[in-house]
Each structure stands twice: as C-alpha cells, then as structure tokens.
C-alpha cells in the first residue's frame, strides 16, 4: 500500500497538477500550439505500445541486474526485495523527473522526498525484530554489489527512454518543444512578430468523410 500511495502516486499527482508545457501567454498568442492534441500526437495507440515495451524493459532491468549480481550468494529474498524496492522507486521517480518541464519546490520535495521516504521505511521495517527479513538491508548494503546495483538498475532502466527522448527532441522537435525552448531563452520578443511555421491541423470533418 505504501508503495502505490506514497512512493509513486504522490509525485505523479503533484507533477500532473503543478507542471505545464507552456505559459498561458504563449498559448494565447499562438493557438496552433493546441494542434498536437487535436492531431493525437501526444497520446495514441503507437505511443501506448511503445510505452508498454519500455515498461517491460524497465522491469527486466530492475529485476535481473540484482538477481544476476547476487546469484549463488548468501543474500536471501528479503535482502533482494529491499534492493528491488529502492531501485524501482528511484527508477520511477527519475523517469518522472525526465518529463518535468517547470520545476518548483513542491515537485522537488515530492520526487526526491519519495526516494528518501522509501529508504527510511525499508530501514525501519528491517529494524523490527518480529518481522521477516530482520536486519536484511543492513547486511545487504555492506557489500559493494548493493551500491553497484542501486546505481546500475535505474540507469539501465531509463537509458533507452532518455536516448530516444534526446534524439527525438533534437532531430524532430514538435511545435510545443520549439515554443518551450523559445520561452526558456526568452526569445519571443526578439522575433519581431514573425510567424512561426507549425504543423497544419487537419479538418476533422474531412477525415470523417474519408
């Protein structure tokens, strides 16, 4: 319950509420920026299945890297479970951080605080003698392989998405990404009112007739 409510849900909810692609002024000045939503460029069946494949890859990376590192060792399921829990929460929150556009103190608090809360909860639970896995995390992090896996799992999990994100934004940026960079470097006023070339919005009625 803690995993689904605190470690991942709160950061996602906070980013969904507080983050935004563009400012109100930019959207009012350039209505065609609403076009990607009308053209279903931000969410469609293709992106859905690509996201599903990325999710499978992240699961494989986080699961099998520690499993291979601790294969035929004295580390039991409790120690591996602690490592998996911390690694997946770090990966999920780093994944979310990659998509944040406008950072503020609340977003910083919920993303990085979620990771810290996970570690604290694991330590507290493993310090209770009557619970299974007593002192497991303390035995596990004494070895260098724990810290290697803790770094390697999130990197391996989000690296493909990071590379695709950087390449797509560099070689084929969308209208929103171009406008976002213009806002970032405050170049709107320097354009002197020149028009921005954007993708044309197709007429929904013409698509229906086809």
JSON list of C-alpha atoms in Angstrom, two decimals:
[
{"chain": "A", "resi": 1, "resn": "UNK", "atom": "CA", "xyz": [0.00, 0.00, 0.00]},
{"chain": "A", "resi": 2, "resn": "UNK", "atom": "CA", "xyz": [2.81, 2.41, 0.85]},
{"chain": "A", "resi": 3, "resn": "UNK", "atom": "CA", "xyz": [4.48, 1.66, -2.47]},
{"chain": "A", "resi": 4, "resn": "UNK", "atom": "CA", "xyz": [1.44, 2.59, -4.55]},
{"chain": "A", "resi": 5, "resn": "UNK", "atom": "CA", "xyz": [0.34, 5.59, -2.45]},
{"chain": "A", "resi": 6, "resn": "UNK", "atom": "CA", "xyz": [3.47, 7.35, -1.21]},
{"chain": "A", "resi": 7, "resn": "UNK", "atom": "CA", "xyz": [6.41, 6.25, -3.31]},
{"chain": "A", "resi": 8, "resn": "UNK", "atom": "CA", "xyz": [4.91, 6.72, -6.77]},
{"chain": "A", "resi": 9, "resn": "UNK", "atom": "CA", "xyz": [1.39, 8.22, -6.66]},
{"chain": "A", "resi": 10, "resn": "UNK", "atom": "CA", "xyz": [2.15, 11.45, -4.81]},
{"chain": "A", "resi": 11, "resn": "UNK", "atom": "CA", "xyz": [4.95, 12.55, -7.15]},
{"chain": "A", "resi": 12, "resn": "UNK", "atom": "CA", "xyz": [2.84, 11.77, -10.22]},
{"chain": "A", "resi": 13, "resn": "UNK", "atom": "CA", "xyz": [-0.17, 13.65, -8.86]},
{"chain": "A", "resi": 14, "resn": "UNK", "atom": "CA", "xyz": [1.96, 16.66, -7.88]},
{"chain": "A", "resi": 15, "resn": "UNK", "atom": "CA", "xyz": [3.62, 16.85, -11.30]},
{"chain": "A", "resi": 16, "resn": "UNK", "atom": "CA", "xyz": [0.26, 16.43, -13.05]},
{"chain": "A", "resi": 17, "resn": "UNK", "atom": "CA", "xyz": [-1.21, 19.35, -11.10]},
{"chain": "A", "resi": 18, "resn": "UNK", "atom": "CA", "xyz": [1.73, 21.77, -10.99]},
{"chain": "A", "resi": 19, "resn": "UNK", "atom": "CA", "xyz": [3.65, 21.12, -14.19]},
{"chain": "A", "resi": 20, "resn": "UNK", "atom": "CA", "xyz": [2.67, 22.59, -17.57]},
{"chain": "A", "resi": 21, "resn": "UNK", "atom": "CA", "xyz": [4.12, 22.57, -21.06]},
{"chain": "A", "resi": 22, "resn": "UNK", "atom": "CA", "xyz": [3.77, 26.26, -21.88]},
{"chain": "A", "resi": 23, "resn": "UNK", "atom": "CA", "xyz": [2.71, 29.51, -20.29]},
{"chain": "A", "resi": 24, "resn": "UNK", "atom": "CA", "xyz": [-0.77, 30.95, -20.72]},
{"chain": "A", "resi": 25, "resn": "UNK", "atom": "CA", "xyz": [0.63, 33.93, -22.68]},
{"chain": "A", "resi": 26, "resn": "UNK", "atom": "CA", "xyz": [2.33, 31.70, -25.23]},
{"chain": "A", "resi": 27, "resn": "UNK", "atom": "CA", "xyz": [-0.77, 29.57, -25.78]},
{"chain": "A", "resi": 28, "resn": "UNK", "atom": "CA", "xyz": [-2.97, 32.64, -26.21]},
{"chain": "A", "resi": 29, "resn": "UNK", "atom": "CA", "xyz": [-0.55, 34.22, -28.69]},
{"chain": "A", "resi": 30, "resn": "UNK", "atom": "CA", "xyz": [-0.12, 31.01, -30.72]},
{"chain": "A", "resi": 31, "resn": "UNK", "atom": "CA", "xyz": [-3.35, 28.94, -30.76]},
{"chain": "A", "resi": 32, "resn": "UNK", "atom": "CA", "xyz": [-1.87, 26.43, -33.28]},
{"chain": "A", "resi": 33, "resn": "UNK", "atom": "CA", "xyz": [0.10, 25.04, -30.34]},
{"chain": "A", "resi": 34, "resn": "UNK", "atom": "CA", "xyz": [-3.11, 23.22, -29.40]},
{"chain": "A", "resi": 35, "resn": "UNK", "atom": "CA", "xyz": [-2.76, 21.32, -32.69]},
{"chain": "A", "resi": 36, "resn": "UNK", "atom": "CA", "xyz": [-0.69, 18.37, -31.37]},
{"chain": "A", "resi": 37, "resn": "UNK", "atom": "CA", "xyz": [-3.53, 17.46, -29.03]},
{"chain": "A", "resi": 38, "resn": "UNK", "atom": "CA", "xyz": [-6.07, 17.62, -31.84]},
{"chain": "A", "resi": 39, "resn": "UNK", "atom": "CA", "xyz": [-3.81, 15.53, -34.07]},
{"chain": "A", "resi": 40, "resn": "UNK", "atom": "CA", "xyz": [-3.31, 13.00, -31.24]},
{"chain": "A", "resi": 41, "resn": "UNK", "atom": "CA", "xyz": [0.46, 13.39, -31.40]},
{"chain": "A", "resi": 42, "resn": "UNK", "atom": "CA", "xyz": [0.93, 13.27, -27.62]},
{"chain": "A", "resi": 43, "resn": "UNK", "atom": "CA", "xyz": [-1.06, 10.11, -26.99]},
{"chain": "A", "resi": 44, "resn": "UNK", "atom": "CA", "xyz": [-2.09, 7.47, -29.50]},
{"chain": "A", "resi": 45, "resn": "UNK", "atom": "CA", "xyz": [-2.02, 3.69, -29.91]},
{"chain": "A", "resi": 46, "resn": "UNK", "atom": "CA", "xyz": [1.56, 3.71, -31.23]},
{"chain": "A", "resi": 47, "resn": "UNK", "atom": "CA", "xyz": [2.89, 5.64, -28.24]},
{"chain": "A", "resi": 48, "resn": "UNK", "atom": "CA", "xyz": [0.87, 3.40, -25.93]},
{"chain": "A", "resi": 49, "resn": "UNK", "atom": "CA", "xyz": [2.57, 0.22, -27.16]},
{"chain": "A", "resi": 50, "resn": "UNK", "atom": "CA", "xyz": [5.98, 1.89, -27.19]},
{"chain": "A", "resi": 51, "resn": "UNK", "atom": "CA", "xyz": [5.40, 2.84, -23.55]},
{"chain": "A", "resi": 52, "resn": "UNK", "atom": "CA", "xyz": [4.37, -0.74, -22.75]},
{"chain": "A", "resi": 53, "resn": "UNK", "atom": "CA", "xyz": [7.59, -2.07, -24.28]},
{"chain": "A", "resi": 54, "resn": "UNK", "atom": "CA", "xyz": [9.60, 0.50, -22.34]},
{"chain": "A", "resi": 55, "resn": "UNK", "atom": "CA", "xyz": [7.83, -0.59, -19.16]},
{"chain": "A", "resi": 56, "resn": "UNK", "atom": "CA", "xyz": [8.70, -4.24, -19.82]},
{"chain": "A", "resi": 57, "resn": "UNK", "atom": "CA", "xyz": [12.33, -3.29, -20.38]},
{"chain": "A", "resi": 58, "resn": "UNK", "atom": "CA", "xyz": [12.47, -1.32, -17.14]},
{"chain": "A", "resi": 59, "resn": "UNK", "atom": "CA", "xyz": [11.02, -4.28, -15.25]},
{"chain": "A", "resi": 60, "resn": "UNK", "atom": "CA", "xyz": [13.58, -6.64, -16.79]},
{"chain": "A", "resi": 61, "resn": "UNK", "atom": "CA", "xyz": [16.49, -4.32, -15.98]},
{"chain": "A", "resi": 62, "resn": "UNK", "atom": "CA", "xyz": [15.49, -3.73, -12.36]},
{"chain": "A", "resi": 63, "resn": "UNK", "atom": "CA", "xyz": [14.72, -7.40, -11.72]},
{"chain": "A", "resi": 64, "resn": "UNK", "atom": "CA", "xyz": [17.56, -9.24, -13.43]},
{"chain": "A", "resi": 65, "resn": "UNK", "atom": "CA", "xyz": [20.55, -6.99, -12.63]},
{"chain": "A", "resi": 66, "resn": "UNK", "atom": "CA", "xyz": [20.34, -7.63, -8.84]},
{"chain": "A", "resi": 67, "resn": "UNK", "atom": "CA", "xyz": [19.37, -11.25, -9.45]},
{"chain": "A", "resi": 68, "resn": "UNK", "atom": "CA", "xyz": [22.50, -11.81, -11.53]},
{"chain": "A", "resi": 69, "resn": "UNK", "atom": "CA", "xyz": [24.70, -9.87, -9.12]},
{"chain": "A", "resi": 70, "resn": "UNK", "atom": "CA", "xyz": [23.56, -11.94, -6.11]},
{"chain": "A", "resi": 71, "resn": "UNK", "atom": "CA", "xyz": [23.23, -15.29, -7.86]},
{"chain": "A", "resi": 72, "resn": "UNK", "atom": "CA", "xyz": [24.55, -18.11, -5.65]},
{"chain": "A", "resi": 73, "resn": "UNK", "atom": "CA", "xyz": [25.31, -15.78, -2.74]},
{"chain": "A", "resi": 74, "resn": "UNK", "atom": "CA", "xyz": [24.12, -15.79, 0.85]},
{"chain": "A", "resi": 75, "resn": "UNK", "atom": "CA", "xyz": [21.76, -12.86, 0.27]},
{"chain": "A", "resi": 76, "resn": "UNK", "atom": "CA", "xyz": [18.19, -14.05, 0.74]},
{"chain": "A", "resi": 77, "resn": "UNK", "atom": "CA", "xyz": [14.89, -12.87, -0.69]},
{"chain": "A", "resi": 78, "resn": "UNK", "atom": "CA", "xyz": [14.46, -10.19, 1.94]},
{"chain": "A", "resi": 79, "resn": "UNK", "atom": "CA", "xyz": [17.74, -8.53, 1.05]},
{"chain": "A", "resi": 80, "resn": "UNK", "atom": "CA", "xyz": [16.97, -8.70, -2.66]},
{"chain": "A", "resi": 81, "resn": "UNK", "atom": "CA", "xyz": [13.46, -7.42, -2.01]},
{"chain": "A", "resi": 82, "resn": "UNK", "atom": "CA", "xyz": [14.82, -4.36, -0.22]},
{"chain": "A", "resi": 83, "resn": "UNK", "atom": "CA", "xyz": [17.16, -3.66, -3.11]},
{"chain": "A", "resi": 84, "resn": "UNK", "atom": "CA", "xyz": [14.39, -4.12, -5.68]},
{"chain": "A", "resi": 85, "resn": "UNK", "atom": "CA", "xyz": [12.07, -1.80, -3.76]},
{"chain": "A", "resi": 86, "resn": "UNK", "atom": "CA", "xyz": [14.59, 1.03, -3.50]},
{"chain": "A", "resi": 87, "resn": "UNK", "atom": "CA", "xyz": [15.85, 0.60, -7.08]},
{"chain": "A", "resi": 88, "resn": "UNK", "atom": "CA", "xyz": [12.39, 0.64, -8.66]},
{"chain": "A", "resi": 89, "resn": "UNK", "atom": "CA", "xyz": [11.31, 3.71, -6.69]},
{"chain": "A", "resi": 90, "resn": "UNK", "atom": "CA", "xyz": [14.47, 5.54, -7.79]},
{"chain": "A", "resi": 91, "resn": "UNK", "atom": "CA", "xyz": [13.89, 4.48, -11.41]},
{"chain": "A", "resi": 92, "resn": "UNK", "atom": "CA", "xyz": [10.22, 5.52, -11.36]},
{"chain": "A", "resi": 93, "resn": "UNK", "atom": "CA", "xyz": [10.95, 8.94, -9.90]},
{"chain": "A", "resi": 94, "resn": "UNK", "atom": "CA", "xyz": [13.90, 9.58, -12.23]},
{"chain": "A", "resi": 95, "resn": "UNK", "atom": "CA", "xyz": [11.65, 8.60, -15.11]},
{"chain": "A", "resi": 96, "resn": "UNK", "atom": "CA", "xyz": [9.10, 11.13, -13.89]},
{"chain": "A", "resi": 97, "resn": "UNK", "atom": "CA", "xyz": [11.78, 13.79, -13.39]},
{"chain": "A", "resi": 98, "resn": "UNK", "atom": "CA", "xyz": [12.83, 13.43, -17.03]},
{"chain": "A", "resi": 99, "resn": "UNK", "atom": "CA", "xyz": [9.39, 14.66, -18.11]},
{"chain": "A", "resi": 100, "resn": "UNK", "atom": "CA", "xyz": [9.09, 17.61, -15.72]},
{"chain": "A", "resi": 101, "resn": "UNK", "atom": "CA", "xyz": [9.12, 20.95, -17.56]},
{"chain": "A", "resi": 102, "resn": "UNK", "atom": "CA", "xyz": [8.74, 23.54, -14.82]},
{"chain": "A", "resi": 103, "resn": "UNK", "atom": "CA", "xyz": [10.40, 22.65, -11.54]},
{"chain": "A", "resi": 104, "resn": "UNK", "atom": "CA", "xyz": [9.34, 24.18, -8.24]},
{"chain": "A", "resi": 105, "resn": "UNK", "atom": "CA", "xyz": [9.95, 23.35, -4.60]},
{"chain": "A", "resi": 106, "resn": "UNK", "atom": "CA", "xyz": [6.85, 21.17, -4.31]},
{"chain": "A", "resi": 107, "resn": "UNK", "atom": "CA", "xyz": [7.88, 18.96, -7.24]},
{"chain": "A", "resi": 108, "resn": "UNK", "atom": "CA", "xyz": [11.42, 18.69, -5.86]},
{"chain": "A", "resi": 109, "resn": "UNK", "atom": "CA", "xyz": [10.00, 17.75, -2.46]},
{"chain": "A", "resi": 110, "resn": "UNK", "atom": "CA", "xyz": [7.67, 15.00, -3.65]},
{"chain": "A", "resi": 111, "resn": "UNK", "atom": "CA", "xyz": [10.10, 13.42, -6.15]},
{"chain": "A", "resi": 112, "resn": "UNK", "atom": "CA", "xyz": [13.27, 13.35, -4.07]},
{"chain": "A", "resi": 113, "resn": "UNK", "atom": "CA", "xyz": [11.31, 13.05, -0.82]},
{"chain": "A", "resi": 114, "resn": "UNK", "atom": "CA", "xyz": [9.65, 9.91, -2.16]},
{"chain": "A", "resi": 115, "resn": "UNK", "atom": "CA", "xyz": [13.04, 8.27, -2.64]},
{"chain": "A", "resi": 116, "resn": "UNK", "atom": "CA", "xyz": [14.17, 9.28, 0.84]},
{"chain": "A", "resi": 117, "resn": "UNK", "atom": "CA", "xyz": [10.88, 8.08, 2.36]},
{"chain": "A", "resi": 118, "resn": "UNK", "atom": "CA", "xyz": [11.35, 4.70, 0.68]},
{"chain": "A", "resi": 119, "resn": "UNK", "atom": "CA", "xyz": [14.81, 4.23, 2.14]},
{"chain": "A", "resi": 120, "resn": "UNK", "atom": "CA", "xyz": [13.66, 5.30, 5.61]},
{"chain": "A", "resi": 121, "resn": "UNK", "atom": "CA", "xyz": [10.67, 2.93, 5.51]},
{"chain": "A", "resi": 122, "resn": "UNK", "atom": "CA", "xyz": [12.84, -0.01, 4.44]},
{"chain": "A", "resi": 123, "resn": "UNK", "atom": "CA", "xyz": [15.31, 0.71, 7.24]},
{"chain": "A", "resi": 124, "resn": "UNK", "atom": "CA", "xyz": [12.55, 0.99, 9.86]},
{"chain": "A", "resi": 125, "resn": "UNK", "atom": "CA", "xyz": [10.80, -2.20, 8.73]},
{"chain": "A", "resi": 126, "resn": "UNK", "atom": "CA", "xyz": [14.06, -4.18, 8.67]},
{"chain": "A", "resi": 127, "resn": "UNK", "atom": "CA", "xyz": [14.91, -2.94, 12.17]},
{"chain": "A", "resi": 128, "resn": "UNK", "atom": "CA", "xyz": [11.82, -4.57, 13.71]},
{"chain": "A", "resi": 129, "resn": "UNK", "atom": "CA", "xyz": [12.87, -7.98, 15.13]},
{"chain": "A", "resi": 130, "resn": "UNK", "atom": "CA", "xyz": [9.46, -9.65, 14.88]},
{"chain": "A", "resi": 131, "resn": "UNK", "atom": "CA", "xyz": [9.13, -9.05, 11.12]},
{"chain": "A", "resi": 132, "resn": "UNK", "atom": "CA", "xyz": [10.56, -11.30, 8.39]},
{"chain": "A", "resi": 133, "resn": "UNK", "atom": "CA", "xyz": [13.80, -10.02, 6.90]},
{"chain": "A", "resi": 134, "resn": "UNK", "atom": "CA", "xyz": [15.05, -8.55, 10.17]},
{"chain": "A", "resi": 135, "resn": "UNK", "atom": "CA", "xyz": [18.28, -6.59, 9.59]},
{"chain": "A", "resi": 136, "resn": "UNK", "atom": "CA", "xyz": [18.36, -7.65, 5.91]},
{"chain": "A", "resi": 137, "resn": "UNK", "atom": "CA", "xyz": [19.05, -4.20, 4.45]},
{"chain": "A", "resi": 138, "resn": "UNK", "atom": "CA", "xyz": [21.95, -3.66, 6.87]},
{"chain": "A", "resi": 139, "resn": "UNK", "atom": "CA", "xyz": [23.62, -6.90, 5.80]},
{"chain": "A", "resi": 140, "resn": "UNK", "atom": "CA", "xyz": [22.99, -6.22, 2.13]},
{"chain": "A", "resi": 141, "resn": "UNK", "atom": "CA", "xyz": [24.41, -2.71, 1.88]},
{"chain": "A", "resi": 142, "resn": "UNK", "atom": "CA", "xyz": [27.69, -3.75, 3.49]},
{"chain": "A", "resi": 143, "resn": "UNK", "atom": "CA", "xyz": [28.75, -5.14, 0.11]},
{"chain": "A", "resi": 144, "resn": "UNK", "atom": "CA", "xyz": [29.75, -3.09, -2.91]},
{"chain": "A", "resi": 145, "resn": "UNK", "atom": "CA", "xyz": [27.41, -5.05, -5.14]},
{"chain": "A", "resi": 146, "resn": "UNK", "atom": "CA", "xyz": [24.45, -3.40, -3.39]},
{"chain": "A", "resi": 147, "resn": "UNK", "atom": "CA", "xyz": [25.57, 0.09, -4.37]},
{"chain": "A", "resi": 148, "resn": "UNK", "atom": "CA", "xyz": [26.51, -1.07, -7.85]},
{"chain": "A", "resi": 149, "resn": "UNK", "atom": "CA", "xyz": [23.02, -2.46, -8.41]},
{"chain": "A", "resi": 150, "resn": "UNK", "atom": "CA", "xyz": [21.41, 0.61, -6.86]},
{"chain": "A", "resi": 151, "resn": "UNK", "atom": "CA", "xyz": [23.14, 2.77, -9.48]},
{"chain": "A", "resi": 152, "resn": "UNK", "atom": "CA", "xyz": [23.06, 0.35, -12.40]},
{"chain": "A", "resi": 153, "resn": "UNK", "atom": "CA", "xyz": [19.35, -0.54, -12.18]},
{"chain": "A", "resi": 154, "resn": "UNK", "atom": "CA", "xyz": [17.90, 2.97, -12.62]},
{"chain": "A", "resi": 155, "resn": "UNK", "atom": "CA", "xyz": [20.46, 3.87, -15.28]},
{"chain": "A", "resi": 156, "resn": "UNK", "atom": "CA", "xyz": [19.80, 0.72, -17.30]},
{"chain": "A", "resi": 157, "resn": "UNK", "atom": "CA", "xyz": [16.04, 1.10, -16.85]},
{"chain": "A", "resi": 158, "resn": "UNK", "atom": "CA", "xyz": [15.68, 4.68, -18.10]},
{"chain": "A", "resi": 159, "resn": "UNK", "atom": "CA", "xyz": [18.65, 4.92, -20.51]},
{"chain": "A", "resi": 160, "resn": "UNK", "atom": "CA", "xyz": [16.75, 3.79, -23.65]},
{"chain": "A", "resi": 161, "resn": "UNK", "atom": "CA", "xyz": [13.95, 6.27, -22.97]},
{"chain": "A", "resi": 162, "resn": "UNK", "atom": "CA", "xyz": [16.45, 9.04, -22.25]},
{"chain": "A", "resi": 163, "resn": "UNK", "atom": "CA", "xyz": [18.32, 8.44, -25.53]},
{"chain": "A", "resi": 164, "resn": "UNK", "atom": "CA", "xyz": [15.10, 8.32, -27.57]},
{"chain": "A", "resi": 165, "resn": "UNK", "atom": "CA", "xyz": [13.83, 11.48, -25.86]},
{"chain": "A", "resi": 166, "resn": "UNK", "atom": "CA", "xyz": [17.01, 13.43, -26.55]},
{"chain": "A", "resi": 167, "resn": "UNK", "atom": "CA", "xyz": [17.27, 12.26, -30.17]},
{"chain": "A", "resi": 168, "resn": "UNK", "atom": "CA", "xyz": [13.61, 12.97, -30.96]},
{"chain": "A", "resi": 169, "resn": "UNK", "atom": "CA", "xyz": [13.76, 16.44, -29.45]},
{"chain": "A", "resi": 170, "resn": "UNK", "atom": "CA", "xyz": [16.98, 17.25, -31.28]},
{"chain": "A", "resi": 171, "resn": "UNK", "atom": "CA", "xyz": [16.21, 15.88, -34.74]},
{"chain": "A", "resi": 172, "resn": "UNK", "atom": "CA", "xyz": [12.41, 16.24, -34.98]},
{"chain": "A", "resi": 173, "resn": "UNK", "atom": "CA", "xyz": [11.15, 18.63, -32.30]},
{"chain": "A", "resi": 174, "resn": "UNK", "atom": "CA", "xyz": [7.43, 19.27, -32.06]},
{"chain": "A", "resi": 175, "resn": "UNK", "atom": "CA", "xyz": [5.82, 22.71, -32.13]},
{"chain": "A", "resi": 176, "resn": "UNK", "atom": "CA", "xyz": [5.43, 22.60, -28.36]},
{"chain": "A", "resi": 177, "resn": "UNK", "atom": "CA", "xyz": [9.10, 21.77, -27.84]},
{"chain": "A", "resi": 178, "resn": "UNK", "atom": "CA", "xyz": [10.16, 24.65, -30.10]},
{"chain": "A", "resi": 179, "resn": "UNK", "atom": "CA", "xyz": [7.89, 27.08, -28.25]},
{"chain": "A", "resi": 180, "resn": "UNK", "atom": "CA", "xyz": [9.16, 25.73, -24.93]},
{"chain": "A", "resi": 181, "resn": "UNK", "atom": "CA", "xyz": [12.77, 26.42, -25.88]},
{"chain": "A", "resi": 182, "resn": "UNK", "atom": "CA", "xyz": [11.78, 29.90, -27.02]},
{"chain": "A", "resi": 183, "resn": "UNK", "atom": "CA", "xyz": [10.22, 30.54, -23.62]},
{"chain": "A", "resi": 184, "resn": "UNK", "atom": "CA", "xyz": [13.27, 29.14, -21.89]},
{"chain": "A", "resi": 185, "resn": "UNK", "atom": "CA", "xyz": [15.66, 31.52, -23.59]},
{"chain": "A", "resi": 186, "resn": "UNK", "atom": "CA", "xyz": [13.16, 34.40, -23.68]},
{"chain": "A", "resi": 187, "resn": "UNK", "atom": "CA", "xyz": [13.39, 34.94, -27.40]},
{"chain": "A", "resi": 188, "resn": "UNK", "atom": "CA", "xyz": [9.75, 35.66, -28.11]},
{"chain": "A", "resi": 189, "resn": "UNK", "atom": "CA", "xyz": [10.24, 39.43, -28.19]},
{"chain": "A", "resi": 190, "resn": "UNK", "atom": "CA", "xyz": [13.27, 39.10, -30.41]},
{"chain": "A", "resi": 191, "resn": "UNK", "atom": "CA", "xyz": [11.24, 37.58, -33.24]},
{"chain": "A", "resi": 192, "resn": "UNK", "atom": "CA", "xyz": [9.62, 40.88, -34.03]},
{"chain": "A", "resi": 193, "resn": "UNK", "atom": "CA", "xyz": [6.18, 39.37, -34.54]},
{"chain": "A", "resi": 194, "resn": "UNK", "atom": "CA", "xyz": [7.34, 36.95, -37.23]},
{"chain": "A", "resi": 195, "resn": "UNK", "atom": "CA", "xyz": [5.13, 33.94, -37.83]},
{"chain": "A", "resi": 196, "resn": "UNK", "atom": "CA", "xyz": [6.18, 30.54, -36.57]},
{"chain": "A", "resi": 197, "resn": "UNK", "atom": "CA", "xyz": [5.90, 27.69, -39.02]},
{"chain": "A", "resi": 198, "resn": "UNK", "atom": "CA", "xyz": [3.79, 24.98, -37.40]},
{"chain": "A", "resi": 199, "resn": "UNK", "atom": "CA", "xyz": [2.15, 21.79, -38.50]},
{"chain": "A", "resi": 200, "resn": "UNK", "atom": "CA", "xyz": [-1.24, 22.23, -40.07]},
{"chain": "A", "resi": 201, "resn": "UNK", "atom": "CA", "xyz": [-4.28, 20.98, -38.20]},
{"chain": "A", "resi": 202, "resn": "UNK", "atom": "CA", "xyz": [-6.31, 18.64, -40.33]},
{"chain": "A", "resi": 203, "resn": "UNK", "atom": "CA", "xyz": [-10.03, 19.21, -40.66]},
{"chain": "A", "resi": 204, "resn": "UNK", "atom": "CA", "xyz": [-11.83, 16.56, -38.58]},
{"chain": "A", "resi": 205, "resn": "UNK", "atom": "CA", "xyz": [-14.82, 16.66, -40.93]},
{"chain": "A", "resi": 206, "resn": "UNK", "atom": "CA", "xyz": [-12.66, 15.84, -43.94]},
{"chain": "A", "resi": 207, "resn": "UNK", "atom": "CA", "xyz": [-11.21, 12.83, -42.11]},
{"chain": "A", "resi": 208, "resn": "UNK", "atom": "CA", "xyz": [-14.72, 11.69, -41.31]},
{"chain": "A", "resi": 209, "resn": "UNK", "atom": "CA", "xyz": [-15.80, 11.91, -44.94]},
{"chain": "A", "resi": 210, "resn": "UNK", "atom": "CA", "xyz": [-12.86, 9.73, -45.94]}
]
